[in-house]
Amino acid sequence: MTNNIHVTSLKNTMQVNVSSDMSNYYSKIAKDWAVSNDIVNNEDYSSKYYANKTKITADDALYSIEIEKENVINEFNNTKLEVITNIQEEGNKQISLAATQAQIATDKANEAVLTLENKANTDFSNVSIPYITSKYRNGNSWYRIWSDGWLEQGGTTSAGYNSPVTVSFIKQYDEVPLTVNMIASNASADGNPNQSRIATIVSRNSDKFIYTVSTPSAQSTVPIIWSASGYIIGGENEL
């Protein structure tokens, strides 16, 4: 009996004839070997022997796999435990460091509070508020002296057009006064709003100052109000 097997490709079809007798022959050999129990020269060549040997090899392989799996799990657990331990130790260090820094900040804050309390409790009974110890006025000239040696004074004067004028202080200062101010008594020359007066200090020292006044056109005289302030010679000892 002949079986026809058709193998089809994309282009053509091939017909392969296989002998049924040969196929049956090899099939019978395989079946006989599978159930045989042949021993030749004390060597077992049966299928059961090889099946059993294969099973033993497979069991050994499974055992090795289980051992390796257990080793991997143990190694993983040890690594995980080490990581957790390191994290806990680092966390404890950070907590300790934060607690130390918080304590330092608390100590500094307490020191600041104590310092402020000490300053707040300072006796200010010896601190005096300046007061006027002497004053003078004669017409438009005046001065007043404070208990801490501060001297204020002022008066009026006049100047010709671009003519330097020297004004002597009523009381002399210890050094050049801190401020010297001048104000023109009228905003314009001879009532003409287009002619503004300009006063300029030329020089100053502890006992006098020199100034000039200019306008767009020549004027006879220009009234000036002046004032100055600074410390008097010797401070309170001069009073």
PDB file of C-alpha atoms in Angstrom:
ATOM      1  CA  MET A   1       0.000   0.000   0.000  1.00  0.00           C
ATOM      2  CA  THR A   2       1.308   3.382  -0.934  1.00  0.00           C
ATOM      3  CA  ASN A   3       0.455   6.696   0.748  1.00  0.00           C
ATOM      4  CA  ASN A   4       0.626   9.875  -1.292  1.00  0.00           C
ATOM      5  CA  ILE A   5       1.750  13.028   0.610  1.00  0.00           C
ATOM      6  CA  HIS A   6       1.399  16.366  -1.202  1.00  0.00           C
ATOM      7  CA  VAL A   7       3.716  19.264  -0.197  1.00  0.00           C
ATOM      8  CA  THR A   8       2.451  22.572  -1.617  1.00  0.00           C
ATOM      9  CA  SER A   9       4.641  25.642  -2.112  1.00  0.00           C
ATOM     10  CA  LEU A  10       3.797  29.076  -3.534  1.00  0.00           C
ATOM     11  CA  LYS A  11       4.870  28.114  -7.082  1.00  0.00           C
ATOM     12  CA  ASN A  12       4.248  24.391  -7.554  1.00  0.00           C
ATOM     13  CA  THR A  13       3.235  21.132  -5.869  1.00  0.00           C
ATOM     14  CA  MET A  14       5.623  18.240  -5.176  1.00  0.00           C
ATOM     15  CA  GLN A  15       4.456  14.666  -4.675  1.00  0.00           C
ATOM     16  CA  VAL A  16       6.445  12.456  -2.309  1.00  0.00           C
ATOM     17  CA  ASN A  17       5.858   8.726  -2.191  1.00  0.00           C
ATOM     18  CA  VAL A  18       6.646   7.070   1.107  1.00  0.00           C
ATOM     19  CA  SER A  19       6.755   3.344   1.463  1.00  0.00           C
ATOM     20  CA  SER A  20       4.230   2.214   4.044  1.00  0.00           C
ATOM     21  CA  ASP A  21       6.162  -0.982   4.743  1.00  0.00           C
ATOM     22  CA  MET A  22       9.335   0.901   5.706  1.00  0.00           C
ATOM     23  CA  SER A  23       7.347   3.247   7.921  1.00  0.00           C
ATOM     24  CA  ASN A  24       5.708   0.346   9.697  1.00  0.00           C
ATOM     25  CA  TYR A  25       9.090  -1.324  10.138  1.00  0.00           C
ATOM     26  CA  TYR A  26      10.682   1.580  11.982  1.00  0.00           C
ATOM     27  CA  SER A  27       7.538   2.081  14.010  1.00  0.00           C
ATOM     28  CA  LYS A  28       7.672  -1.532  15.203  1.00  0.00           C
ATOM     29  CA  ILE A  29      11.376  -1.213  16.135  1.00  0.00           C
ATOM     30  CA  ALA A  30      10.619   1.866  18.212  1.00  0.00           C
ATOM     31  CA  LYS A  31       7.760   0.155  20.027  1.00  0.00           C
ATOM     32  CA  ASP A  32       9.819  -2.953  20.716  1.00  0.00           C
ATOM     33  CA  TRP A  33      12.685  -0.890  22.125  1.00  0.00           C
ATOM     34  CA  ALA A  34      10.325   1.109  24.324  1.00  0.00           C
ATOM     35  CA  VAL A  35       9.112  -2.007  26.142  1.00  0.00           C
ATOM     36  CA  SER A  36      12.328  -4.041  25.963  1.00  0.00           C
ATOM     37  CA  ASN A  37      14.461  -5.040  28.905  1.00  0.00           C
ATOM     38  CA  ASP A  38      17.686  -5.926  27.098  1.00  0.00           C
ATOM     39  CA  ILE A  39      20.859  -6.628  29.034  1.00  0.00           C
ATOM     40  CA  VAL A  40      24.010  -7.202  26.999  1.00  0.00           C
ATOM     41  CA  ASN A  41      27.282  -8.038  28.750  1.00  0.00           C
ATOM     42  CA  ASN A  42      25.758  -6.961  32.053  1.00  0.00           C
ATOM     43  CA  GLU A  43      24.910  -3.541  30.545  1.00  0.00           C
ATOM     44  CA  ASP A  44      21.316  -2.446  30.584  1.00  0.00           C
ATOM     45  CA  TYR A  45      20.289  -1.018  27.215  1.00  0.00           C
ATOM     46  CA  SER A  46      16.577  -1.053  27.800  1.00  0.00           C
ATOM     47  CA  SER A  47      14.348   1.980  27.317  1.00  0.00           C
ATOM     48  CA  LYS A  48      13.334   1.788  30.962  1.00  0.00           C
ATOM     49  CA  TYR A  49      16.948   2.191  31.974  1.00  0.00           C
ATOM     50  CA  TYR A  50      17.408   5.313  29.888  1.00  0.00           C
ATOM     51  CA  ALA A  51      14.066   6.675  30.988  1.00  0.00           C
ATOM     52  CA  ASN A  52      15.021   6.133  34.611  1.00  0.00           C
ATOM     53  CA  LYS A  53      18.437   7.690  34.037  1.00  0.00           C
ATOM     54  CA  THR A  54      16.803  10.672  32.362  1.00  0.00           C
ATOM     55  CA  LYS A  55      14.426  11.006  35.312  1.00  0.00           C
ATOM     56  CA  ILE A  56      17.332  10.933  37.790  1.00  0.00           C
ATOM     57  CA  THR A  57      19.163  13.595  35.781  1.00  0.00           C
ATOM     58  CA  ALA A  58      16.019  15.712  35.652  1.00  0.00           C
ATOM     59  CA  ASP A  59      15.492  15.311  39.415  1.00  0.00           C
ATOM     60  CA  ASP A  60      19.102  16.348  40.045  1.00  0.00           C
ATOM     61  CA  ALA A  61      18.602  19.356  37.835  1.00  0.00           C
ATOM     62  CA  LEU A  62      15.406  20.310  39.671  1.00  0.00           C
ATOM     63  CA  TYR A  63      17.181  19.923  43.014  1.00  0.00           C
ATOM     64  CA  SER A  64      20.045  22.137  41.827  1.00  0.00           C
ATOM     65  CA  ILE A  65      17.522  24.697  40.625  1.00  0.00           C
ATOM     66  CA  GLU A  66      15.768  24.668  44.011  1.00  0.00           C
ATOM     67  CA  ILE A  67      19.109  25.051  45.830  1.00  0.00           C
ATOM     68  CA  GLU A  68      20.130  27.943  43.569  1.00  0.00           C
ATOM     69  CA  LYS A  69      16.700  29.517  43.991  1.00  0.00           C
ATOM     70  CA  GLU A  70      17.040  29.277  47.761  1.00  0.00           C
ATOM     71  CA  ASN A  71      20.532  30.791  47.592  1.00  0.00           C
ATOM     72  CA  VAL A  72      19.259  33.671  45.462  1.00  0.00           C
ATOM     73  CA  ILE A  73      16.367  34.283  47.848  1.00  0.00           C
ATOM     74  CA  ASN A  74      18.695  34.202  50.867  1.00  0.00           C
ATOM     75  CA  GLU A  75      21.155  36.559  49.178  1.00  0.00           C
ATOM     76  CA  PHE A  76      18.317  38.895  48.236  1.00  0.00           C
ATOM     77  CA  ASN A  77      16.965  38.841  51.793  1.00  0.00           C
ATOM     78  CA  ASN A  78      20.432  39.534  53.199  1.00  0.00           C
ATOM     79  CA  THR A  79      20.927  42.413  50.766  1.00  0.00           C
ATOM     80  CA  LYS A  80      17.481  43.794  51.571  1.00  0.00           C
ATOM     81  CA  LEU A  81      18.205  43.545  55.289  1.00  0.00           C
ATOM     82  CA  GLU A  82      21.539  45.320  54.823  1.00  0.00           C
ATOM     83  CA  VAL A  83      19.916  48.106  52.804  1.00  0.00           C
ATOM     84  CA  ILE A  84      17.162  48.531  55.387  1.00  0.00           C
ATOM     85  CA  THR A  85      19.742  48.576  58.182  1.00  0.00           C
ATOM     86  CA  ASN A  86      21.829  51.208  56.377  1.00  0.00           C
ATOM     87  CA  ILE A  87      18.748  53.341  55.749  1.00  0.00           C
ATOM     88  CA  GLN A  88      17.751  53.095  59.400  1.00  0.00           C
ATOM     89  CA  GLU A  89      21.267  54.006  60.561  1.00  0.00           C
ATOM     90  CA  GLU A  90      21.436  56.984  58.194  1.00  0.00           C
ATOM     91  CA  GLY A  91      17.961  58.066  59.280  1.00  0.00           C
ATOM     92  CA  ASN A  92      19.013  57.894  62.930  1.00  0.00           C
ATOM     93  CA  LYS A  93      22.096  59.986  62.123  1.00  0.00           C
ATOM     94  CA  GLN A  94      19.982  62.627  60.378  1.00  0.00           C
ATOM     95  CA  ILE A  95      17.501  62.680  63.252  1.00  0.00           C
ATOM     96  CA  SER A  96      20.343  63.082  65.741  1.00  0.00           C
ATOM     97  CA  LEU A  97      21.929  65.845  63.648  1.00  0.00           C
ATOM     98  CA  ALA A  98      18.601  67.675  63.309  1.00  0.00           C
ATOM     99  CA  ALA A  99      18.025  67.397  67.055  1.00  0.00           C
ATOM    100  CA  THR A 100      21.510  68.784  67.744  1.00  0.00           C
ATOM    101  CA  GLN A 101      20.997  71.692  65.349  1.00  0.00           C
ATOM    102  CA  ALA A 102      17.586  72.394  66.857  1.00  0.00           C
ATOM    103  CA  GLN A 103      19.121  72.449  70.331  1.00  0.00           C
ATOM    104  CA  ILE A 104      21.864  74.834  69.162  1.00  0.00           C
ATOM    105  CA  ALA A 105      19.241  77.122  67.606  1.00  0.00           C
ATOM    106  CA  THR A 106      17.215  76.997  70.822  1.00  0.00           C
ATOM    107  CA  ASP A 107      20.287  77.868  72.904  1.00  0.00           C
ATOM    108  CA  LYS A 108      21.126  80.803  70.614  1.00  0.00           C
ATOM    109  CA  ALA A 109      17.547  82.042  70.775  1.00  0.00           C
ATOM    110  CA  ASN A 110      17.593  81.827  74.573  1.00  0.00           C
ATOM    111  CA  GLU A 111      20.884  83.743  74.640  1.00  0.00           C
ATOM    112  CA  ALA A 112      19.382  86.447  72.426  1.00  0.00           C
ATOM    113  CA  VAL A 113      16.293  86.685  74.634  1.00  0.00           C
ATOM    114  CA  LEU A 114      18.475  86.899  77.741  1.00  0.00           C
ATOM    115  CA  THR A 115      20.603  89.620  76.146  1.00  0.00           C
ATOM    116  CA  LEU A 116      17.512  91.617  75.230  1.00  0.00           C
ATOM    117  CA  GLU A 117      16.124  91.175  78.728  1.00  0.00           C
ATOM    118  CA  ASN A 118      19.382  92.403  80.233  1.00  0.00           C
ATOM    119  CA  LYS A 119      19.343  95.441  77.964  1.00  0.00           C
ATOM    120  CA  ALA A 120      15.693  96.066  78.777  1.00  0.00           C
ATOM    121  CA  ASN A 121      16.508  95.949  82.491  1.00  0.00           C
ATOM    122  CA  THR A 122      19.394  98.414  82.148  1.00  0.00           C
ATOM    123  CA  ASP A 123      19.110 101.389  84.479  1.00  0.00           C
ATOM    124  CA  PHE A 124      18.557 104.484  82.374  1.00  0.00           C
ATOM    125  CA  SER A 125      18.489 106.806  85.375  1.00  0.00           C
ATOM    126  CA  ASN A 126      21.885 108.236  84.406  1.00  0.00           C
ATOM    127  CA  VAL A 127      20.770 108.965  80.847  1.00  0.00           C
ATOM    128  CA  SER A 128      19.823 112.620  80.530  1.00  0.00           C
ATOM    129  CA  ILE A 129      17.678 114.297  77.910  1.00  0.00           C
ATOM    130  CA  PRO A 130      19.330 117.452  76.505  1.00  0.00           C
ATOM    131  CA  TYR A 131      17.802 120.719  77.646  1.00  0.00           C
ATOM    132  CA  ILE A 132      18.468 124.415  76.998  1.00  0.00           C
ATOM    133  CA  THR A 133      20.968 125.851  79.464  1.00  0.00           C
ATOM    134  CA  SER A 134      21.416 129.321  77.972  1.00  0.00           C
ATOM    135  CA  LYS A 135      19.696 131.481  75.378  1.00  0.00           C
ATOM    136  CA  TYR A 136      20.024 135.008  74.011  1.00  0.00           C
ATOM    137  CA  ARG A 137      18.111 137.372  71.704  1.00  0.00           C
ATOM    138  CA  ASN A 138      18.853 140.951  70.651  1.00  0.00           C
ATOM    139  CA  GLY A 139      16.675 142.145  67.786  1.00  0.00           C
ATOM    140  CA  ASN A 140      17.111 139.591  65.022  1.00  0.00           C
ATOM    141  CA  SER A 141      20.275 138.096  66.560  1.00  0.00           C
ATOM    142  CA  TRP A 142      19.862 135.058  68.799  1.00  0.00           C
ATOM    143  CA  TYR A 143      21.439 131.835  70.092  1.00  0.00           C
ATOM    144  CA  ARG A 144      20.613 128.962  72.397  1.00  0.00           C
ATOM    145  CA  ILE A 145      22.929 126.416  74.020  1.00  0.00           C
ATOM    146  CA  TRP A 146      21.907 122.897  74.992  1.00  0.00           C
ATOM    147  CA  SER A 147      23.148 120.813  77.920  1.00  0.00           C
ATOM    148  CA  ASP A 148      25.100 118.501  75.598  1.00  0.00           C
ATOM    149  CA  GLY A 149      27.062 121.432  74.127  1.00  0.00           C
ATOM    150  CA  TRP A 150      24.972 121.868  70.991  1.00  0.00           C
ATOM    151  CA  LEU A 151      24.862 125.518  69.843  1.00  0.00           C
ATOM    152  CA  GLU A 152      22.248 127.043  67.555  1.00  0.00           C
ATOM    153  CA  GLN A 153      22.421 130.700  66.494  1.00  0.00           C
ATOM    154  CA  GLY A 154      21.306 133.085  63.771  1.00  0.00           C
ATOM    155  CA  GLY A 155      20.526 136.625  62.680  1.00  0.00           C
ATOM    156  CA  THR A 156      20.116 138.940  59.700  1.00  0.00           C
ATOM    157  CA  THR A 157      22.584 140.780  57.485  1.00  0.00           C
ATOM    158  CA  SER A 158      22.709 142.421  54.076  1.00  0.00           C
ATOM    159  CA  ALA A 159      25.066 142.484  51.120  1.00  0.00           C
ATOM    160  CA  GLY A 160      25.631 144.559  48.049  1.00  0.00           C
ATOM    161  CA  TYR A 161      25.545 143.102  44.576  1.00  0.00           C
ATOM    162  CA  ASN A 162      28.348 140.496  44.273  1.00  0.00           C
ATOM    163  CA  SER A 163      30.099 141.970  47.326  1.00  0.00           C
ATOM    164  CA  PRO A 164      31.571 139.413  49.777  1.00  0.00           C
ATOM    165  CA  VAL A 165      30.186 139.793  53.285  1.00  0.00           C
ATOM    166  CA  THR A 166      31.751 138.393  56.476  1.00  0.00           C
ATOM    167  CA  VAL A 167      29.415 137.344  59.292  1.00  0.00           C
ATOM    168  CA  SER A 168      30.940 136.659  62.728  1.00  0.00           C
ATOM    169  CA  PHE A 169      29.165 134.106  64.883  1.00  0.00           C
ATOM    170  CA  ILE A 170      27.757 135.345  68.185  1.00  0.00           C
ATOM    171  CA  LYS A 171      29.265 132.270  69.865  1.00  0.00           C
ATOM    172  CA  GLN A 172      32.314 130.476  68.467  1.00  0.00           C
ATOM    173  CA  TYR A 173      32.120 126.773  67.604  1.00  0.00           C
ATOM    174  CA  ASP A 174      34.532 124.038  68.568  1.00  0.00           C
ATOM    175  CA  GLU A 175      35.031 123.229  64.868  1.00  0.00           C
ATOM    176  CA  VAL A 176      33.506 124.335  61.596  1.00  0.00           C
ATOM    177  CA  PRO A 177      29.720 124.295  62.216  1.00  0.00           C
ATOM    178  CA  LEU A 178      27.846 121.377  60.773  1.00  0.00           C
ATOM    179  CA  THR A 179      25.287 123.584  59.029  1.00  0.00           C
ATOM    180  CA  VAL A 180      25.120 127.188  57.823  1.00  0.00           C
ATOM    181  CA  ASN A 181      21.870 128.232  56.139  1.00  0.00           C
ATOM    182  CA  MET A 182      20.946 131.469  54.369  1.00  0.00           C
ATOM    183  CA  ILE A 183      17.566 132.666  53.106  1.00  0.00           C
ATOM    184  CA  ALA A 184      16.936 135.825  51.077  1.00  0.00           C
ATOM    185  CA  SER A 185      14.314 137.923  52.838  1.00  0.00           C
ATOM    186  CA  ASN A 186      12.581 138.630  49.487  1.00  0.00           C
ATOM    187  CA  ALA A 187      12.173 136.224  46.610  1.00  0.00           C
ATOM    188  CA  SER A 188      13.078 138.810  43.936  1.00  0.00           C
ATOM    189  CA  ALA A 189      15.114 141.973  43.572  1.00  0.00           C
ATOM    190  CA  ASP A 190      13.228 145.292  43.932  1.00  0.00           C
ATOM    191  CA  GLY A 191       9.869 143.584  43.564  1.00  0.00           C
ATOM    192  CA  ASN A 192      10.660 142.217  40.113  1.00  0.00           C
ATOM    193  CA  PRO A 193       9.819 138.465  40.124  1.00  0.00           C
ATOM    194  CA  ASN A 194      12.122 137.903  37.137  1.00  0.00           C
ATOM    195  CA  GLN A 195      15.209 138.894  39.146  1.00  0.00           C
ATOM    196  CA  SER A 196      15.906 136.059  41.629  1.00  0.00           C
ATOM    197  CA  ARG A 197      18.553 136.463  44.337  1.00  0.00           C
ATOM    198  CA  ILE A 198      21.236 133.766  44.675  1.00  0.00           C
ATOM    199  CA  ALA A 199      23.217 133.524  47.958  1.00  0.00           C
ATOM    200  CA  THR A 200      26.487 131.578  47.947  1.00  0.00           C
ATOM    201  CA  ILE A 201      28.738 130.714  50.906  1.00  0.00           C
ATOM    202  CA  VAL A 202      32.348 131.423  49.967  1.00  0.00           C
ATOM    203  CA  SER A 203      34.000 130.010  53.105  1.00  0.00           C
ATOM    204  CA  ARG A 204      33.286 129.164  56.742  1.00  0.00           C
ATOM    205  CA  ASN A 205      35.197 128.265  59.895  1.00  0.00           C
ATOM    206  CA  SER A 206      34.557 128.036  63.639  1.00  0.00           C
ATOM    207  CA  ASP A 207      34.009 131.789  64.250  1.00  0.00           C
ATOM    208  CA  LYS A 208      32.628 133.219  60.973  1.00  0.00           C
ATOM    209  CA  PHE A 209      31.478 132.613  57.403  1.00  0.00           C
ATOM    210  CA  ILE A 210      31.705 134.646  54.178  1.00  0.00           C
ATOM    211  CA  TYR A 211      29.018 134.794  51.506  1.00  0.00           C
ATOM    212  CA  THR A 212      28.002 136.726  48.388  1.00  0.00           C
ATOM    213  CA  VAL A 213      24.621 137.472  46.783  1.00  0.00           C
ATOM    214  CA  SER A 214      24.058 137.953  43.071  1.00  0.00           C
ATOM    215  CA  THR A 215      21.037 138.982  40.990  1.00  0.00           C
ATOM    216  CA  PRO A 216      20.530 139.328  37.207  1.00  0.00           C
ATOM    217  CA  SER A 217      21.074 143.104  37.557  1.00  0.00           C
ATOM    218  CA  ALA A 218      22.975 145.194  40.083  1.00  0.00           C
ATOM    219  CA  GLN A 219      21.121 145.990  43.313  1.00  0.00           C
ATOM    220  CA  SER A 220      22.151 148.206  46.234  1.00  0.00           C
ATOM    221  CA  THR A 221      21.582 145.800  49.138  1.00  0.00           C
ATOM    222  CA  VAL A 222      20.103 142.332  49.672  1.00  0.00           C
ATOM    223  CA  PRO A 223      18.632 141.329  53.099  1.00  0.00           C
ATOM    224  CA  ILE A 224      19.726 137.840  54.273  1.00  0.00           C
ATOM    225  CA  ILE A 225      18.489 135.648  57.154  1.00  0.00           C
ATOM    226  CA  TRP A 226      21.127 133.173  58.354  1.00  0.00           C
ATOM    227  CA  SER A 227      21.399 130.341  60.902  1.00  0.00           C
ATOM    228  CA  ALA A 228      24.098 127.881  61.975  1.00  0.00           C
ATOM    229  CA  SER A 229      24.432 124.865  64.293  1.00  0.00           C
ATOM    230  CA  GLY A 230      27.244 122.759  65.765  1.00  0.00           C
ATOM    231  CA  TYR A 231      29.053 122.034  69.038  1.00  0.00           C
ATOM    232  CA  ILE A 232      30.365 124.904  71.148  1.00  0.00           C
ATOM    233  CA  ILE A 233      33.986 125.051  72.376  1.00  0.00           C
ATOM    234  CA  GLY A 234      34.411 122.893  75.489  1.00  0.00           C
ATOM    235  CA  GLY A 235      30.870 121.588  75.359  1.00  0.00           C
ATOM    236  CA  GLU A 236      29.155 121.916  78.744  1.00  0.00           C
ATOM    237  CA  ASN A 237      32.309 123.380  80.320  1.00  0.00           C
ATOM    238  CA  GLU A 238      31.844 126.482  78.202  1.00  0.00           C
ATOM    239  CA  LEU A 239      28.392 127.182  79.663  1.00  0.00           C
TER     240      LEU A 239
END
